[in-house]
Coordinates of N, CA, C and O and ligand atoms in Angstrom, one line a residue:
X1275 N 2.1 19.8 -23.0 CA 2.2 19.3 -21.7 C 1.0 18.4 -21.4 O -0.2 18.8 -21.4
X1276 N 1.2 17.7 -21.3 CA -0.2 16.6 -20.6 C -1.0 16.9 -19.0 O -0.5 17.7 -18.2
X1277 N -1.8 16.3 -18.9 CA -2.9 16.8 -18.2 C -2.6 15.8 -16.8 O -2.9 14.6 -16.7
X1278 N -1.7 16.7 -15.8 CA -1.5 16.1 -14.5 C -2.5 15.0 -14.4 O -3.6 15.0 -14.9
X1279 N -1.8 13.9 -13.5 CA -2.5 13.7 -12.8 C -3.3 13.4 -11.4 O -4.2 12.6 -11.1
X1280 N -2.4 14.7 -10.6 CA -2.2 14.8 -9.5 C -1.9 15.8 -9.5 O -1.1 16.3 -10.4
X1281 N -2.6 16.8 -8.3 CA -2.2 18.2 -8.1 C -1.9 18.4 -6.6 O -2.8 18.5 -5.7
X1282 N -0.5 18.3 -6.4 CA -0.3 18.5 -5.1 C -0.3 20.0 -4.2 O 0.6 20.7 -4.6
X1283 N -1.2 20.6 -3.1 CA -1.0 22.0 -2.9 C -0.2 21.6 -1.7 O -0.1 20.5 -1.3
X1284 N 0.6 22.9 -0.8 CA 1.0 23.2 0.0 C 1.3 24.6 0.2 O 1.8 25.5 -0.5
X1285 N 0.5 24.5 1.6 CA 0.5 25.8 2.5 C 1.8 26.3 2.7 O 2.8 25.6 2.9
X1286 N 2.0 27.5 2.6 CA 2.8 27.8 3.1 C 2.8 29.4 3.6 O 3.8 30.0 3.8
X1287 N 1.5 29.8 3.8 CA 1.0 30.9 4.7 C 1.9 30.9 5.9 O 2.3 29.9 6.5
X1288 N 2.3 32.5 6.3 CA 2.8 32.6 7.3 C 2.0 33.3 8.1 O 0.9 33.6 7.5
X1289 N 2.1 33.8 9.6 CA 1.4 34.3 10.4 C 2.6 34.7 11.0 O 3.6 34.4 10.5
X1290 N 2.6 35.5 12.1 CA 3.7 36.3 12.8 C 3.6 35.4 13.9 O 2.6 34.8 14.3
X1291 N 5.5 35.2 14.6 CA 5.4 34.2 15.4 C 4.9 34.9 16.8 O 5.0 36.0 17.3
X1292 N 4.1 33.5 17.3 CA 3.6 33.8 18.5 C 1.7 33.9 18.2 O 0.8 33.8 19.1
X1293 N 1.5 34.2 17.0 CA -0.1 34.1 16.7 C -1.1 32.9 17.4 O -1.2 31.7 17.2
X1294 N -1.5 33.4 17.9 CA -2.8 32.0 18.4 C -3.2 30.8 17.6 O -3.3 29.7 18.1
X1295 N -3.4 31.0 15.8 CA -3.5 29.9 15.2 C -2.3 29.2 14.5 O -2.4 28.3 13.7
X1296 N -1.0 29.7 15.0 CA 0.0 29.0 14.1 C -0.3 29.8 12.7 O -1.0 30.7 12.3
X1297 N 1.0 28.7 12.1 CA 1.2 28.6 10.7 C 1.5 27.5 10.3 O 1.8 26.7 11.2
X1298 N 1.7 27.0 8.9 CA 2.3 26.4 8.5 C 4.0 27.1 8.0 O 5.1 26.8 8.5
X1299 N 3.9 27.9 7.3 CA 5.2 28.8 7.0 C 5.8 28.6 8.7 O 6.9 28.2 8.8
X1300 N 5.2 28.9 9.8 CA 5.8 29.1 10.6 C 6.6 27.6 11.5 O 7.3 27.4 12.5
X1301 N 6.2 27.1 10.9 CA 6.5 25.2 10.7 C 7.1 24.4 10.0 O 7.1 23.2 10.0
X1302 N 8.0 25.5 9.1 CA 9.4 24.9 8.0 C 8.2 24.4 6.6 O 8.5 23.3 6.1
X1303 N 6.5 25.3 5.9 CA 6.5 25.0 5.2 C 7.4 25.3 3.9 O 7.3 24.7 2.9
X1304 N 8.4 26.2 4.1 CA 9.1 26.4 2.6 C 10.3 25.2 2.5 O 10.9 25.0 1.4
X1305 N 10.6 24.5 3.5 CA 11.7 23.7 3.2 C 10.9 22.3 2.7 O 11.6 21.4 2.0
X1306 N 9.8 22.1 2.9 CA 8.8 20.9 2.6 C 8.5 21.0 0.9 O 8.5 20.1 0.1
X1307 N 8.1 22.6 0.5 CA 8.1 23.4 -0.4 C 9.6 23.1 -1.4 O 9.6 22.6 -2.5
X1308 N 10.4 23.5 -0.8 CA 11.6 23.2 -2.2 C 11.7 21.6 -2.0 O 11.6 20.9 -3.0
X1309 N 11.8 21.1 -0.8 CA 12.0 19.1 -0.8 C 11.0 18.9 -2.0 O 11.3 18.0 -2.8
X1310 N 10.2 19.3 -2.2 CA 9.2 19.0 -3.3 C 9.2 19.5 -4.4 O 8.6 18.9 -5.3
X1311 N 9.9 20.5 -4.8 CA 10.1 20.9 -5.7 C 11.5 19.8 -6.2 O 11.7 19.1 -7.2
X1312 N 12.1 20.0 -5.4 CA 13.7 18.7 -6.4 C 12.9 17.5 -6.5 O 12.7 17.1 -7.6
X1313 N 12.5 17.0 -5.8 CA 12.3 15.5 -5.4 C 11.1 15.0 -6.8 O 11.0 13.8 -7.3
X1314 N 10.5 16.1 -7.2 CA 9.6 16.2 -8.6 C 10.5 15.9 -9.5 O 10.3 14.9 -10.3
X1315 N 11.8 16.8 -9.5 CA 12.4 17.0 -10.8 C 13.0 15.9 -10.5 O 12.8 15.0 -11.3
X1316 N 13.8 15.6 -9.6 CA 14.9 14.2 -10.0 C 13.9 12.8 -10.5 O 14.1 12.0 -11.4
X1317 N 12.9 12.9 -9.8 CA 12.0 11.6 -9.9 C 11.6 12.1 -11.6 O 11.1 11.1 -12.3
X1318 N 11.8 13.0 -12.1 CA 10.6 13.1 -13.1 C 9.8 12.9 -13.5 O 9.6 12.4 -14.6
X1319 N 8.8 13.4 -12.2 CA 7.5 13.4 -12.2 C 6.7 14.4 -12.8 O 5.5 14.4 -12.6
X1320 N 7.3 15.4 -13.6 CA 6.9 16.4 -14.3 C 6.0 15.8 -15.6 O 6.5 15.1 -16.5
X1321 N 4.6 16.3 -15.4 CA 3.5 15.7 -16.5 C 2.5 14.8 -15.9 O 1.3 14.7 -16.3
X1322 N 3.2 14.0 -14.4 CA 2.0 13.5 -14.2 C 2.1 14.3 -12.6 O 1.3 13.7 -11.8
X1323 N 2.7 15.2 -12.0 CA 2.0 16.0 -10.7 C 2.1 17.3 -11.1 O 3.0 17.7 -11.9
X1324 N 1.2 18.1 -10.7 CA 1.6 19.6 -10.5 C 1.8 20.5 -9.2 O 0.8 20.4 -8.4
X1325 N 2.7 21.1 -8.9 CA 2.6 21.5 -7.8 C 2.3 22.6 -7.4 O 2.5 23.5 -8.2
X1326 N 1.9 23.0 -6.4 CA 1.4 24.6 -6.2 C 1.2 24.9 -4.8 O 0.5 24.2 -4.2
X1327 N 1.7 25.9 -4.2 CA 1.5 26.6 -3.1 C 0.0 27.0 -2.5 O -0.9 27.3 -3.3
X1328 N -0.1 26.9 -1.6 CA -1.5 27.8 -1.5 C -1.2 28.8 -0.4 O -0.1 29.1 0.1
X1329 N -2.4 29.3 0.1 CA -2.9 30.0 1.5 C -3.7 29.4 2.6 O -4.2 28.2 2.4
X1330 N -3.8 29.7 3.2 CA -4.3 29.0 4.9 C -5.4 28.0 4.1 O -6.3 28.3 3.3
X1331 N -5.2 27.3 4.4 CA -6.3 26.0 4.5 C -7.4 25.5 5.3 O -8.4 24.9 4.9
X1332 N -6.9 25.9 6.8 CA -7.7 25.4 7.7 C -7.2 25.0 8.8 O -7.4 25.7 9.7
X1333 N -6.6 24.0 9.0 CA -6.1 23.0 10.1 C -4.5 23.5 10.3 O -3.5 22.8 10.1
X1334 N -4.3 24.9 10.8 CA -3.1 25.5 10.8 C -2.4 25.3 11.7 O -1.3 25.8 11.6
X1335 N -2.8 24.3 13.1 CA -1.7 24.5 14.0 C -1.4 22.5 13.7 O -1.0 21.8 14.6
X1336 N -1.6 22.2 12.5 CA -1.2 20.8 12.6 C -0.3 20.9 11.1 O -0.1 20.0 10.3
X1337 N 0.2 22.1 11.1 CA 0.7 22.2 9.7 C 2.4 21.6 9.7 O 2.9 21.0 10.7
X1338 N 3.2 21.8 8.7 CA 2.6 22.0 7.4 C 1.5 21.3 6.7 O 1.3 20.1 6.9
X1339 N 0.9 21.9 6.1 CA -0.3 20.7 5.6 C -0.4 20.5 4.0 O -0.7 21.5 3.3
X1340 N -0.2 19.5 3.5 CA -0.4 19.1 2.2 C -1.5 18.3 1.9 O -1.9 17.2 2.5
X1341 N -2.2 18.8 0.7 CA -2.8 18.1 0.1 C -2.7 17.5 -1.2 O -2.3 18.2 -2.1
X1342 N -3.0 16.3 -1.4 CA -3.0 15.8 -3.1 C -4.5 15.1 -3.2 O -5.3 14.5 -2.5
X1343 N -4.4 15.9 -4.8 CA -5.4 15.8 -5.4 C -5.8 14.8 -6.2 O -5.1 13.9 -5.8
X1344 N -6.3 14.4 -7.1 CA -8.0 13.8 -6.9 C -8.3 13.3 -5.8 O -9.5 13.4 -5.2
X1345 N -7.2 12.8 -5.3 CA -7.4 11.9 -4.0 C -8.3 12.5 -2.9 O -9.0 11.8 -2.2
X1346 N -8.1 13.9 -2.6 CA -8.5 14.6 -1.3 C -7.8 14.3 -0.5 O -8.5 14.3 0.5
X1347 N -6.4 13.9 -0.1 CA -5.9 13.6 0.8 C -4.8 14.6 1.7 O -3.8 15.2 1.3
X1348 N -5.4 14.6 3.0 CA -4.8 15.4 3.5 C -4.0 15.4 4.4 O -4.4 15.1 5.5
X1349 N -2.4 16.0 4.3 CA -1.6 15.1 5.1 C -1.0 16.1 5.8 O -1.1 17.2 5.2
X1350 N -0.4 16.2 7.2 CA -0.4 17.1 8.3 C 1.1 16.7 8.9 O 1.6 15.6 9.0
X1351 N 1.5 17.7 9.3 CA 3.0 18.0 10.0 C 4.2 17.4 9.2 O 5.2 16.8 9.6
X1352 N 3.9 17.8 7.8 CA 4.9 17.1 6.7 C 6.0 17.3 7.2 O 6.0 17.9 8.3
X1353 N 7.1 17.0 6.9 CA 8.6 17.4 7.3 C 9.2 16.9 5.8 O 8.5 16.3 5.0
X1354 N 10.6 17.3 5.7 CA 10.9 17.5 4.4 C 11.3 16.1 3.9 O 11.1 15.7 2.7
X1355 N 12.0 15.3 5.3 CA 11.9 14.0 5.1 C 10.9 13.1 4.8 O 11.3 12.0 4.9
X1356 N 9.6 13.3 4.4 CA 8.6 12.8 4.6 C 8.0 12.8 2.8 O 6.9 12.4 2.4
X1357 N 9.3 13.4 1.9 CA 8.7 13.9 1.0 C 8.7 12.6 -0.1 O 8.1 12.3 -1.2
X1358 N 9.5 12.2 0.4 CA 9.8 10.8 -0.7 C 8.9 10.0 -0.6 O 8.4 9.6 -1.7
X1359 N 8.4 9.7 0.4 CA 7.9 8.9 0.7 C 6.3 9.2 0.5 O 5.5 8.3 0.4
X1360 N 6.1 10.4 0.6 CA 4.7 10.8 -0.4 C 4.7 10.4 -2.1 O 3.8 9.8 -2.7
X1361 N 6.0 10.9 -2.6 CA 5.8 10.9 -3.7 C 5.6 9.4 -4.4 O 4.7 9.2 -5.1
X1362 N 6.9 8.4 -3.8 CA 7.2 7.1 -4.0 C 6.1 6.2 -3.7 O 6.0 5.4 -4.5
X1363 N 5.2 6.1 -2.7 CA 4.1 5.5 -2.0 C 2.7 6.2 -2.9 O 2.1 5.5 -3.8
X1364 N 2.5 7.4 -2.6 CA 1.5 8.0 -3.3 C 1.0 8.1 -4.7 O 0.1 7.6 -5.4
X1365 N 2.3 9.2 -5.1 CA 2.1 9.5 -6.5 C 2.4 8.2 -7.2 O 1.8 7.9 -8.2
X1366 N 3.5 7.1 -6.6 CA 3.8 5.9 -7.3 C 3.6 4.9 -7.6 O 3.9 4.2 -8.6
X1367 N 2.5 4.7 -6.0 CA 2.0 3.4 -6.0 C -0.1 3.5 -5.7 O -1.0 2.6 -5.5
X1368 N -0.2 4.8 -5.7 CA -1.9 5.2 -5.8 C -1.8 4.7 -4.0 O -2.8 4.1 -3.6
X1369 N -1.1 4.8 -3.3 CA -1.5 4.4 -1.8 C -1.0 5.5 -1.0 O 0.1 6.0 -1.0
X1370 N -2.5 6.1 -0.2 CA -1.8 7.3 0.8 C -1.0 6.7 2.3 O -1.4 5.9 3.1
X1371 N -0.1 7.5 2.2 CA 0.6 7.6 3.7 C 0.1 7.5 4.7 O -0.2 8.6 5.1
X1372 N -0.3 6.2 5.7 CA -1.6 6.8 6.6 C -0.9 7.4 7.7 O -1.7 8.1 8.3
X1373 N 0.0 7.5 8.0 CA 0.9 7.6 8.8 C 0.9 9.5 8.9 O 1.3 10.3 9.8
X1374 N 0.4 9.7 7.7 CA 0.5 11.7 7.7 C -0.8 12.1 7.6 O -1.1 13.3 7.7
X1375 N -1.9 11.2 7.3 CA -3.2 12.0 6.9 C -3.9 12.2 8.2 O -4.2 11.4 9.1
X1376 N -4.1 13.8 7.8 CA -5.0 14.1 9.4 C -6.3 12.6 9.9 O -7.3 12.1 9.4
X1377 N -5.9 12.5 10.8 CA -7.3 11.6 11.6 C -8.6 12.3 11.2 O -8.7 13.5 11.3
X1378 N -9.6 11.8 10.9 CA -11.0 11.7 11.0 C -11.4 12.5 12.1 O -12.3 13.3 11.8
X1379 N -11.1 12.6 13.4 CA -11.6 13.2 14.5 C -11.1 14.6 14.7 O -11.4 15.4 15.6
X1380 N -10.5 14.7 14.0 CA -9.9 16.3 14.1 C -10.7 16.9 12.8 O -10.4 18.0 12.2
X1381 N -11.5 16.3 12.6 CA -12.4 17.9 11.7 C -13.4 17.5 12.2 O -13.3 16.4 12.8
X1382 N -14.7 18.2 12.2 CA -15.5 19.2 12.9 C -17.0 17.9 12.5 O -18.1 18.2 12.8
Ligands
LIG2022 S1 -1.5 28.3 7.8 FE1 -1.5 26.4 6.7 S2 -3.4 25.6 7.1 FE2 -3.6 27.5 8.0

């Protein structure tokens, strides 16, 4: 197997509904979660991304939240529709989405 070159994570922490910080899970992270999982395989992009789940990240009531790696880019309120166009734009053309990455003014 060759050495990704992109490591995409996605939250998909749940929290019980009604919790004060949100979730991502509680924001359709699993359907963002399989869109990404096919949308890998049909593209076959297997070798150059890897994908992986994680746990709370941080910025939970702007979720779901993905990030891709080396890049550090961090992209907020994904929707499943949104997945192509990460992969095709991002992983395809080395250009992030500005349209999904959290704003500058929302961290601390
Ligand atoms: S639950 Fe996803 S960032 Fe916190």
């Amino acid at each position: 197997m060759p050495k990704p070159s992109y490591h995409i994570l996605v939250c998909t922490n749940k929290r019980p509904p009604g919790h004060p910080r949100g979730s991502c899970g509680e924001n359709n992270a699993d359907a963002v979660l399989e869109k990404l999982t096919m949308a890998i395989e049909e593209k076959m992009l297997f070798g150059k991304v890897i994908l992986s789940t994680s746990s709370c990240l941080g910025p939970c009531s702007i979720g779901p939240v993905v990030v891709v790696y080396p890049d550090s880019v961090w992209y907020n309120k994904v929707k499943p529709e949104d997945v192509n166009e990460i992969l095709d734009k991002h992983i395809g053309q080395g250009q992030k989405v500005d349209r999904l990455e959290i704003p500058d003014e929302l961290w601390g």
